[in-house]
PDB file of C-alpha atoms in Angstrom:
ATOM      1  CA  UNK U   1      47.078 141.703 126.590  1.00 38.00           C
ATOM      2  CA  UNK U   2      47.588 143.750 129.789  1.00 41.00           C
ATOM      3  CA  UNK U   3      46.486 142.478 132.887  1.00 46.00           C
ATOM      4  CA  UNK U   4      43.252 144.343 133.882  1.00 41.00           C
ATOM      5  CA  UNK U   5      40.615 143.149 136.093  1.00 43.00           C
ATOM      6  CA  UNK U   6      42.836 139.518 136.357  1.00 54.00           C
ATOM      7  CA  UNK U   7      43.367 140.239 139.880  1.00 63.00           C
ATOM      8  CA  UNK U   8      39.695 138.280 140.523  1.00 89.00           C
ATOM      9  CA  UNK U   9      40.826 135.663 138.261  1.00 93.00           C
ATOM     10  CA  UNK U  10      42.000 131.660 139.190  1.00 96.00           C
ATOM     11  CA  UNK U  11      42.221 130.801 135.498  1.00 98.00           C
ATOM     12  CA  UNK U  12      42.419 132.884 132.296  1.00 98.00           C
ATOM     13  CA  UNK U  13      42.195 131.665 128.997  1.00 98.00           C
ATOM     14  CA  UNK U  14      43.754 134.321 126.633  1.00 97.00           C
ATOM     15  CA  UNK U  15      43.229 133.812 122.558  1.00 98.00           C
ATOM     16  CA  UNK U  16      43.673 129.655 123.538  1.00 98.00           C
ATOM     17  CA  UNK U  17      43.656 126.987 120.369  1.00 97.00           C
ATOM     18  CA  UNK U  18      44.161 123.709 120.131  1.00 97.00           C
ATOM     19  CA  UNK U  19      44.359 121.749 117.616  1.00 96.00           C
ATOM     20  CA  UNK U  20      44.981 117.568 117.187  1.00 92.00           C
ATOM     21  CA  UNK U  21      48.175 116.456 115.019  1.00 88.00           C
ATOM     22  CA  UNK U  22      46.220 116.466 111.826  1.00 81.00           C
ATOM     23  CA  UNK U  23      45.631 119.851 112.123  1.00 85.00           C
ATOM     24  CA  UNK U  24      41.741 119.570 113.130  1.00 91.00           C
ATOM     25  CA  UNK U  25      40.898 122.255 115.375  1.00 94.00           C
ATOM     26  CA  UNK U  26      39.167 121.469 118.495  1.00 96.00           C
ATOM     27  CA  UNK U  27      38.956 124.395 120.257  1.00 97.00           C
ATOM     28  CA  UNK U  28      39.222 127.879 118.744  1.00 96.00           C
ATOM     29  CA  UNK U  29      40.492 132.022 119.559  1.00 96.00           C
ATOM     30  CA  UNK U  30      39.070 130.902 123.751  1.00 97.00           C
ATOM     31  CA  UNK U  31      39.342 134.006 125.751  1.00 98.00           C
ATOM     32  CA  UNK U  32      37.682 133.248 129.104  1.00 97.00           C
ATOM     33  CA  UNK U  33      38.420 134.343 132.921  1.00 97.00           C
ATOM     34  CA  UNK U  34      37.352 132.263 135.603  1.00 97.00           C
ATOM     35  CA  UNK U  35      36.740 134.024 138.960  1.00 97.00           C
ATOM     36  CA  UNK U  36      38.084 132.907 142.363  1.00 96.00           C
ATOM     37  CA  UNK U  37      35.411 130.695 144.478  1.00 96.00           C
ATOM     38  CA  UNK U  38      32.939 130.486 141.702  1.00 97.00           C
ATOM     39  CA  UNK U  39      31.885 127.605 139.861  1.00 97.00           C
ATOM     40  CA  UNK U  40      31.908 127.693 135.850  1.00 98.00           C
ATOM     41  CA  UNK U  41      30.009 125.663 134.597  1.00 98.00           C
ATOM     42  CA  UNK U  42      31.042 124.336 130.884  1.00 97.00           C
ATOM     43  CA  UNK U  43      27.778 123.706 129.025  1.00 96.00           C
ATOM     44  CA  UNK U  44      27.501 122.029 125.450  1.00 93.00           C
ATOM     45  CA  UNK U  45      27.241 118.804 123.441  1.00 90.00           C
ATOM     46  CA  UNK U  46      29.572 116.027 122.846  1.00 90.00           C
ATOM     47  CA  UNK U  47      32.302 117.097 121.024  1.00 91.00           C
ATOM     48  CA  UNK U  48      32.052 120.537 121.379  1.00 94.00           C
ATOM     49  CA  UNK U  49      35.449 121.219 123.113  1.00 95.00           C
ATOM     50  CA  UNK U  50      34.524 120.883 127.061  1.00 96.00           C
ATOM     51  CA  UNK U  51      36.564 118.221 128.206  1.00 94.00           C
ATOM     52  CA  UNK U  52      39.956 119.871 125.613  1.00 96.00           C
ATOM     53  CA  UNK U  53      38.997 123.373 127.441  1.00 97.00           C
ATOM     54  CA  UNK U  54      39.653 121.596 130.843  1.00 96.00           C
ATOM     55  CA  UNK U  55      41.878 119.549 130.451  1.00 96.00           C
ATOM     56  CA  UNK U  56      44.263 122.656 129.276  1.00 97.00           C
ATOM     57  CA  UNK U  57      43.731 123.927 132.849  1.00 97.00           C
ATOM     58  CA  UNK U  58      46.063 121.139 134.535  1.00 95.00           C
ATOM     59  CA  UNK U  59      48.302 121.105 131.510  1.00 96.00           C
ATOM     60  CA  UNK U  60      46.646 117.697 130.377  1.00 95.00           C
ATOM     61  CA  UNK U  61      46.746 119.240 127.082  1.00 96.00           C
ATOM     62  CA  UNK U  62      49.404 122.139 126.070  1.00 96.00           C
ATOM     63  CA  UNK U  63      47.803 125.203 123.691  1.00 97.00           C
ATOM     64  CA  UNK U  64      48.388 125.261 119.694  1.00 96.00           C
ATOM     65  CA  UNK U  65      47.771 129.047 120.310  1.00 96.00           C
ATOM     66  CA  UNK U  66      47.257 131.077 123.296  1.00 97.00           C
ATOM     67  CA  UNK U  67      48.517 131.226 126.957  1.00 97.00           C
ATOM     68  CA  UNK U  68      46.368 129.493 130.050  1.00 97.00           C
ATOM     69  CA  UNK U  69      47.146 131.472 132.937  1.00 97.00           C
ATOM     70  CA  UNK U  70      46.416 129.932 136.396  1.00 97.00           C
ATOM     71  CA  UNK U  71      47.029 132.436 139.657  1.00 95.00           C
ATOM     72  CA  UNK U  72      48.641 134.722 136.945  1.00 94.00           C
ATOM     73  CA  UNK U  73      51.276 132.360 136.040  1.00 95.00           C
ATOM     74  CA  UNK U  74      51.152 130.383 132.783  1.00 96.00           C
ATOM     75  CA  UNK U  75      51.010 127.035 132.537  1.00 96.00           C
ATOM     76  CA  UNK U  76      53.087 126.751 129.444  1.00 94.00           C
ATOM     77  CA  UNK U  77      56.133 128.175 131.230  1.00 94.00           C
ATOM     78  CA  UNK U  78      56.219 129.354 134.742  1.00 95.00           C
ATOM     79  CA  UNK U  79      54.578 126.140 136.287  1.00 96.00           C
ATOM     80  CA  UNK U  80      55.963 123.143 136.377  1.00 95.00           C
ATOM     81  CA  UNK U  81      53.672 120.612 135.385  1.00 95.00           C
ATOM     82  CA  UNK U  82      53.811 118.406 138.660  1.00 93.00           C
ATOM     83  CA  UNK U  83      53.221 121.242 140.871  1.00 93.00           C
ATOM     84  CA  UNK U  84      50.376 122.399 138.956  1.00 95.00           C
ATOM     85  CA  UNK U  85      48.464 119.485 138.801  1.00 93.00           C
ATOM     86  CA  UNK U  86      48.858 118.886 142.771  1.00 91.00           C
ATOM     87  CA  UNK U  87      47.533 122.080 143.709  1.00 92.00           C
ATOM     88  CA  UNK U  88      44.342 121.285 141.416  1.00 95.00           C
ATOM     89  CA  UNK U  89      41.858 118.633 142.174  1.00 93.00           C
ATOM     90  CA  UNK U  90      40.157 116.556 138.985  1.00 93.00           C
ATOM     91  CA  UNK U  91      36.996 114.356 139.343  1.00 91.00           C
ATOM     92  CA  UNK U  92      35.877 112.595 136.450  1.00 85.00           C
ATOM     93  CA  UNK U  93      32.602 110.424 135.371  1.00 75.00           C
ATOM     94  CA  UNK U  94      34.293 107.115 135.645  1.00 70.00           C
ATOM     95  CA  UNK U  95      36.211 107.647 139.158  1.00 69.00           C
ATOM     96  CA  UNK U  96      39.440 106.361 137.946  1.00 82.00           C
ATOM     97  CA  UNK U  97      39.988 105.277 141.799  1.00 89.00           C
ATOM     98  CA  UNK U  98      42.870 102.723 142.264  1.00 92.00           C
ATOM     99  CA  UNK U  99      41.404  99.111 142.337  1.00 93.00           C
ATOM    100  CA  UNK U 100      44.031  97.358 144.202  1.00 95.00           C
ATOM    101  CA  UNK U 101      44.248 100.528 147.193  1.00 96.00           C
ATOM    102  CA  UNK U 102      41.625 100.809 150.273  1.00 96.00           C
ATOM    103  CA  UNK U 103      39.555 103.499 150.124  1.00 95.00           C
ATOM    104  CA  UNK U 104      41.731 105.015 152.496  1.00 95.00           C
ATOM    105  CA  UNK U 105      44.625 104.670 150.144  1.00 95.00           C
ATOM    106  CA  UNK U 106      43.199 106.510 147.370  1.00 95.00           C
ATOM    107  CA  UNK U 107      41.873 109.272 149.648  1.00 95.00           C
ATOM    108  CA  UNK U 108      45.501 109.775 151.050  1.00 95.00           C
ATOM    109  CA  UNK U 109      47.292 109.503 147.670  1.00 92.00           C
ATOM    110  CA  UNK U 110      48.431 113.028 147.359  1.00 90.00           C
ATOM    111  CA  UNK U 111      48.976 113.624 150.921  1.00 93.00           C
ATOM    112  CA  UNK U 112      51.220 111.031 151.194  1.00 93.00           C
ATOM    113  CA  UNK U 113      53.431 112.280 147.831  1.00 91.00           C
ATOM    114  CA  UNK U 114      53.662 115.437 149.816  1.00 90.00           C
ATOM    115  CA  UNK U 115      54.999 113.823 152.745  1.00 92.00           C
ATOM    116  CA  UNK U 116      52.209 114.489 155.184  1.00 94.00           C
ATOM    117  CA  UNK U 117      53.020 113.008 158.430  1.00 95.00           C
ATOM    118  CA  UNK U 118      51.186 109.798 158.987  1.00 94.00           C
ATOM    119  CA  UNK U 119      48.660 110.993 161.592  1.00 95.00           C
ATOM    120  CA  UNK U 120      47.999 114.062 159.702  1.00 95.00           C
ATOM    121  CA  UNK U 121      47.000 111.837 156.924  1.00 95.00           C
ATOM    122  CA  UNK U 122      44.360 109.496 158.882  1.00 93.00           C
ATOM    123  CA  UNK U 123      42.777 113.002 160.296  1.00 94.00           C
ATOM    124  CA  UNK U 124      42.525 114.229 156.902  1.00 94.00           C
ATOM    125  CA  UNK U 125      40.999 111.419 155.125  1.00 94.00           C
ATOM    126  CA  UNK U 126      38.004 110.656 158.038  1.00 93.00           C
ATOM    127  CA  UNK U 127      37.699 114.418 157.664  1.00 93.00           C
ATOM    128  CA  UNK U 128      36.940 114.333 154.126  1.00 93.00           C
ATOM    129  CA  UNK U 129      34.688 111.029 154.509  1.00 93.00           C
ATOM    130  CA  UNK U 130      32.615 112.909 156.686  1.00 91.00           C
ATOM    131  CA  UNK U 131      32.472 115.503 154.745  1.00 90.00           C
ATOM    132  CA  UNK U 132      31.216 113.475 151.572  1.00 90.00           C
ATOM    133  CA  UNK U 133      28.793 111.657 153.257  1.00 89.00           C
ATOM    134  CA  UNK U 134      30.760 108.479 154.003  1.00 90.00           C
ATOM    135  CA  UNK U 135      31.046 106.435 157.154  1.00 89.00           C
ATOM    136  CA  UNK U 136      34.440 105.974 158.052  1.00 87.00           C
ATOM    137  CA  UNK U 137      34.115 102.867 158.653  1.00 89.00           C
ATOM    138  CA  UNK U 138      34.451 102.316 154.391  1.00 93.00           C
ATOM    139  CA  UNK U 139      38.056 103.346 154.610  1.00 94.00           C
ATOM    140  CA  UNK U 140      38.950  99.906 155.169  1.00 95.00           C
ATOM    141  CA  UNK U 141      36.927  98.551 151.629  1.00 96.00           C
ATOM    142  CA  UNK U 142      38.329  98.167 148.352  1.00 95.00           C
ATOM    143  CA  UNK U 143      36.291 100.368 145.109  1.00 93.00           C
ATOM    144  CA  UNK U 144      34.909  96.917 144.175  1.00 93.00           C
ATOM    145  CA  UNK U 145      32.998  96.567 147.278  1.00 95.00           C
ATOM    146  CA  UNK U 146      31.394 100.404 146.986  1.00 93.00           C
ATOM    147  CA  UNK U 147      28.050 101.457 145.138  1.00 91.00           C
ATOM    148  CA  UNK U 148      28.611 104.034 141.867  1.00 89.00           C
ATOM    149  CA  UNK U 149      27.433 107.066 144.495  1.00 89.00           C
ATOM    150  CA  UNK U 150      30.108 105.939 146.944  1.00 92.00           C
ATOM    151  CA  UNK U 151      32.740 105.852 144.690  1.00 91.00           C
ATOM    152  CA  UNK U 152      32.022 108.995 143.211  1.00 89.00           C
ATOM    153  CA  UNK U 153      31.750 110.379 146.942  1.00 91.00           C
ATOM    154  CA  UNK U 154      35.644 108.369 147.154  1.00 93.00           C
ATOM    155  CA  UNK U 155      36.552 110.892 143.850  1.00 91.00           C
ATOM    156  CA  UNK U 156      35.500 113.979 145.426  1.00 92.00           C
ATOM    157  CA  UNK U 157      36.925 113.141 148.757  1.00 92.00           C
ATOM    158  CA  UNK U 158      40.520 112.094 146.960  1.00 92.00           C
ATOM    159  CA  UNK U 159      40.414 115.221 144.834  1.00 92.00           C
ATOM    160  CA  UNK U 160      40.049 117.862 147.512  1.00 93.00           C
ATOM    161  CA  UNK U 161      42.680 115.335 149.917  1.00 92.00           C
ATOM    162  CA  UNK U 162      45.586 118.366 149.921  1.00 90.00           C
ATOM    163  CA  UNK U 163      42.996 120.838 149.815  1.00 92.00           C
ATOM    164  CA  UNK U 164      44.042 122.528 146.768  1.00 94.00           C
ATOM    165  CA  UNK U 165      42.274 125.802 145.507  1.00 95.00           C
ATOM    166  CA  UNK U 166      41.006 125.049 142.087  1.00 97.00           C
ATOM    167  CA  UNK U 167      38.980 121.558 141.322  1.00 96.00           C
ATOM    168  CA  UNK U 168      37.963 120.342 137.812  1.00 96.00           C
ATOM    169  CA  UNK U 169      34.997 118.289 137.710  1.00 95.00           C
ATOM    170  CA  UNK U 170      34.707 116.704 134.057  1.00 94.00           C
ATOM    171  CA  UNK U 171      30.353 115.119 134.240  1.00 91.00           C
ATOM    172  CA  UNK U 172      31.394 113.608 137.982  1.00 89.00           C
ATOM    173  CA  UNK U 173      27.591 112.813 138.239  1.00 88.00           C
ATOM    174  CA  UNK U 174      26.768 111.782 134.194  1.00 83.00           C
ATOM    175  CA  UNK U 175      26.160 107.761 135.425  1.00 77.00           C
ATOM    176  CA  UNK U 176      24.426 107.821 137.922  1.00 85.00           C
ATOM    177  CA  UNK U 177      21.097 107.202 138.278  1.00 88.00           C
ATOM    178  CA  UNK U 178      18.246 110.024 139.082  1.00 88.00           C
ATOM    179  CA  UNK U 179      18.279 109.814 142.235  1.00 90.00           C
ATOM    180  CA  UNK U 180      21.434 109.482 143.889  1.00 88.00           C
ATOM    181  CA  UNK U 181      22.558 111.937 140.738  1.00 89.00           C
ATOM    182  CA  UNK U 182      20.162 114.472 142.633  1.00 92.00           C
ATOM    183  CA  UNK U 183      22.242 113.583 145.996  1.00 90.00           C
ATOM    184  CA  UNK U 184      25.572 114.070 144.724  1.00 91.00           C
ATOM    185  CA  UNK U 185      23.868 117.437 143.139  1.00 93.00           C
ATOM    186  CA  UNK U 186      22.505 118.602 146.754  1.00 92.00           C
ATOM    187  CA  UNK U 187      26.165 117.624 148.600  1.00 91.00           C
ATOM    188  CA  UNK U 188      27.884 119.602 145.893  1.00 92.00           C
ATOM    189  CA  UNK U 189      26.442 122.950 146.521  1.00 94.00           C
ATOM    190  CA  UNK U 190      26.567 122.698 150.243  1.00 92.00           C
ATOM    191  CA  UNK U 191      30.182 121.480 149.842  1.00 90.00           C
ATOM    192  CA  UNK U 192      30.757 124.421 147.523  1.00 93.00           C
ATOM    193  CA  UNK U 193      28.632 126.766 149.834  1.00 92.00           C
ATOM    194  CA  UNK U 194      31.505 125.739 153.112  1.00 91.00           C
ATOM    195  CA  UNK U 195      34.316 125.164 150.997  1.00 91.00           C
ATOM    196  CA  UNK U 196      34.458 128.191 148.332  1.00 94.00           C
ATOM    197  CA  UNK U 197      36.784 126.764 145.475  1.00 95.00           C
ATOM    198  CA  UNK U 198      37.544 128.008 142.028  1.00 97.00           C
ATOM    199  CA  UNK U 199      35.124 125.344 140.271  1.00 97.00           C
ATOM    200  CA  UNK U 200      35.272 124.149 136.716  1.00 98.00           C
ATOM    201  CA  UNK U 201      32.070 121.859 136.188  1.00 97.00           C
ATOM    202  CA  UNK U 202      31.806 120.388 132.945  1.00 96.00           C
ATOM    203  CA  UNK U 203      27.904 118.624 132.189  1.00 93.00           C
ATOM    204  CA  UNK U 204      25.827 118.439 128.456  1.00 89.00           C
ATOM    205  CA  UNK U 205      23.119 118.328 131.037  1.00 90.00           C
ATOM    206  CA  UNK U 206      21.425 121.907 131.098  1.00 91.00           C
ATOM    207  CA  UNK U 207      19.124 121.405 134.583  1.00 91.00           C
ATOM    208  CA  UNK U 208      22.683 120.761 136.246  1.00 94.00           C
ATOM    209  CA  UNK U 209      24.077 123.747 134.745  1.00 94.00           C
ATOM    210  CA  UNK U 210      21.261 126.199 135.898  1.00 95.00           C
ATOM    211  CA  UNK U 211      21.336 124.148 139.293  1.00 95.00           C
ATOM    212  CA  UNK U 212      25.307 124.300 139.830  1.00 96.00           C
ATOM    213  CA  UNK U 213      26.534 126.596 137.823  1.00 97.00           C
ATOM    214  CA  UNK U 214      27.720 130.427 139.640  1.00 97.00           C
ATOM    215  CA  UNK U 215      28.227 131.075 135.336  1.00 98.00           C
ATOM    216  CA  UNK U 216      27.374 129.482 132.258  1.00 97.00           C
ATOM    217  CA  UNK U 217      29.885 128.754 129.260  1.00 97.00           C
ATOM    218  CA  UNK U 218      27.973 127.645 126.378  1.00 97.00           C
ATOM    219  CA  UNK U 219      30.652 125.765 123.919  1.00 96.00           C
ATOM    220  CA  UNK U 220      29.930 124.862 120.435  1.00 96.00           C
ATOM    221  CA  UNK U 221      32.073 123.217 118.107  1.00 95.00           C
ATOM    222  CA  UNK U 222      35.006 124.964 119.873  1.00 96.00           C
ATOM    223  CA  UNK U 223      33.728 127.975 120.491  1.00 96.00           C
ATOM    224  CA  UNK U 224      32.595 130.223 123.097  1.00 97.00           C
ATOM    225  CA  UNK U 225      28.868 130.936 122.265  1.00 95.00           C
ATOM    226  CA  UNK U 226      28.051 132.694 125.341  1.00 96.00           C
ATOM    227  CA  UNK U 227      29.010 133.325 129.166  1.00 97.00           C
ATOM    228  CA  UNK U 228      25.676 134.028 131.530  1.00 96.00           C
ATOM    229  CA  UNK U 229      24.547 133.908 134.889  1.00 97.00           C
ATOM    230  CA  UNK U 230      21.747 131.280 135.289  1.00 96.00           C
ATOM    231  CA  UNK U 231      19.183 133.678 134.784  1.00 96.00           C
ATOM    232  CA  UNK U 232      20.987 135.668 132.086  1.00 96.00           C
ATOM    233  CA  UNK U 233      21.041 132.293 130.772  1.00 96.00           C
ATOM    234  CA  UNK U 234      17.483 131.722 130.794  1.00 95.00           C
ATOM    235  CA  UNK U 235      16.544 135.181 129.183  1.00 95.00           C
ATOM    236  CA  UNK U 236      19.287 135.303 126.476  1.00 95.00           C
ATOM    237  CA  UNK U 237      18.216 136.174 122.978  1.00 94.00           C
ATOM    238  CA  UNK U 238      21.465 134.400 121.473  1.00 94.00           C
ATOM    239  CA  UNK U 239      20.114 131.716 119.040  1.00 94.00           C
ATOM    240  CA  UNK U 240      22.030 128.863 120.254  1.00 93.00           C
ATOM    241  CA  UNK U 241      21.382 129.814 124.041  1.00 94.00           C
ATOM    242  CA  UNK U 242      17.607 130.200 122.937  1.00 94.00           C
ATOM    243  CA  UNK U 243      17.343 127.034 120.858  1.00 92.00           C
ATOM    244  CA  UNK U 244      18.967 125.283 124.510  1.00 91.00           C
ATOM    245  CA  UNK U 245      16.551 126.891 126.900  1.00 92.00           C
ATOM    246  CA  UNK U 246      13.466 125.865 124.818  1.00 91.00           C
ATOM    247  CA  UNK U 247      14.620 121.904 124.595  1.00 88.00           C
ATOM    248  CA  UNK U 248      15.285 122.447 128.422  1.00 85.00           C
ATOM    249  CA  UNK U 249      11.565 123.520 128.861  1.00 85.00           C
ATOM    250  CA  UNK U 250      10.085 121.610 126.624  1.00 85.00           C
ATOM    251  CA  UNK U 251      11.865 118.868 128.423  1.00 75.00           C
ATOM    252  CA  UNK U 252      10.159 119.624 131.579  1.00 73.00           C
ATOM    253  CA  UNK U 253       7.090 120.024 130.408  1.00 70.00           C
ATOM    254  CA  UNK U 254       7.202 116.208 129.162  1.00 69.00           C
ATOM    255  CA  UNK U 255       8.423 114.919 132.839  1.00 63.00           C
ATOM    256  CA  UNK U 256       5.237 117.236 133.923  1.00 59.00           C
ATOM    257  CA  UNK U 257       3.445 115.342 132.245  1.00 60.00           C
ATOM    258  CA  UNK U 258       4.552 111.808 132.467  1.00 57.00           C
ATOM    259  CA  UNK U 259       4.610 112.860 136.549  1.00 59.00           C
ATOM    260  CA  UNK U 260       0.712 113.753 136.108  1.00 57.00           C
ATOM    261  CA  UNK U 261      -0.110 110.537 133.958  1.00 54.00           C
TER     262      UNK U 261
END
């Protein structure tokens, strides 16, 4: 495949399978390019090959088929593995923050494996607490002792510590409730708007998709159904992408309602 128009591109799937031991295939013939400074959002039920499709990116997962190239080098064989996953944040629903570390531990985790001096550390991690919405004043408390929106705030913060260019976010906001789900939402796209990073976003949730997403990748069982701007999104005449949008309004219509009630 020559190399085209992959100038613009952070992360390029090209012809990407993968398939589990027993030969099931979870993900199928992927060709997908993923622009600099936008965010992609991955859209699609359980099961239908989100997570697999981004956990390739950080070499997580290695291809059955295919070659994942991120800033044009692949990940199969011209990164290694530990570099690659350093220079590529990864939020996920549950946190995964370190129990037993300070908030301020977990924030500096990655600066601190790359040897940042000490006071370039404690700069960088009130930084990011500001910049997440966090006193810094909580860099002292344990994940225990934080609510499910702080935490997640903690995730963010600790993923974009060495300020890396790419960030995976695998349904960051999928437990929270409404409304702090609608803060996290807000911070997000004005984080995004200052901060201009290659985005993956992956969400079943369709209002978050048309809400976060720069472009849509609808997945189903394992394949790519269709690639959209929000509004191409919204006017599509592919089936699937139809069959979406109409749940997603009809959806609305039935908060409408229970709002009116």
């Amino acid at each position: 495949m020559d190399d085209s128009g992959s100038h613009d591109s952070a992360i390029e799937f090209r012809n990407v399978s993968y398939r589990l031991d027993g030969g099931r295939e979870l993900l199928s013939q992927l060709n997908l390019q993923i622009l600099r400074g936008e965010t992609l959002v991955l859209l699609g039920r359980s099961g239908s090959g989100k997570t697999t499709t981004l956990k390739l990116i950080n070499h997580l997962l290695a291809p059955s088929e295919g070659e994942i190239r991120v800033e044009g080098r692949s990940t199969t064989t011209e990164w290694d593995v530990i570099r690659l996953r350093r220079m590529i944040g990864y939020v996920i629903q549950d946190v995964g923050l370190f129990p037993h570390f300070t908030v301020e531990r977990n924030v500096a985790l990655v600066p601190k494996i790359e040897k940042w001096p000490a006071e370039r550390i404690q700069r960088r991690v009130r930084e990011l607490l500001h910049l997440v919405g966090l006193d810094s004043q909580i860099a002292s408390r344990y994940p225990r002792e934080l609510s499910g929106g702080q935490r997640q705030r903690v995730g963010v913060a600790r993923a974009l510590a060495a300020d890396p260019p790419i960030l995976l976010m695998d349904e960051p906001f999928g437990a929270l409730d409404p409304i702090t789900r609608a803060e996290l939402q807000r911070e997000f796209l004005s984080l995004q708007n200052r901060l201009q990073k290659t985005v993956v976003f992956v969400t079943h949730d369709m209002r978050e998709a048309l809400l976060l997403g720069t472009r849509i990748a609808l997945i189903e069982a394992g394949r790519l159904v269709a690639l959209n701007t929000p509004e191409e999104f919204l006017n599509s005449k592919d089936p699937l992408v139809v069959a979406y949008v109409d749940a997603f309004r009809t959806d609305l219509k039935t908060s409408d309602k229970r709002g009116n009630s």
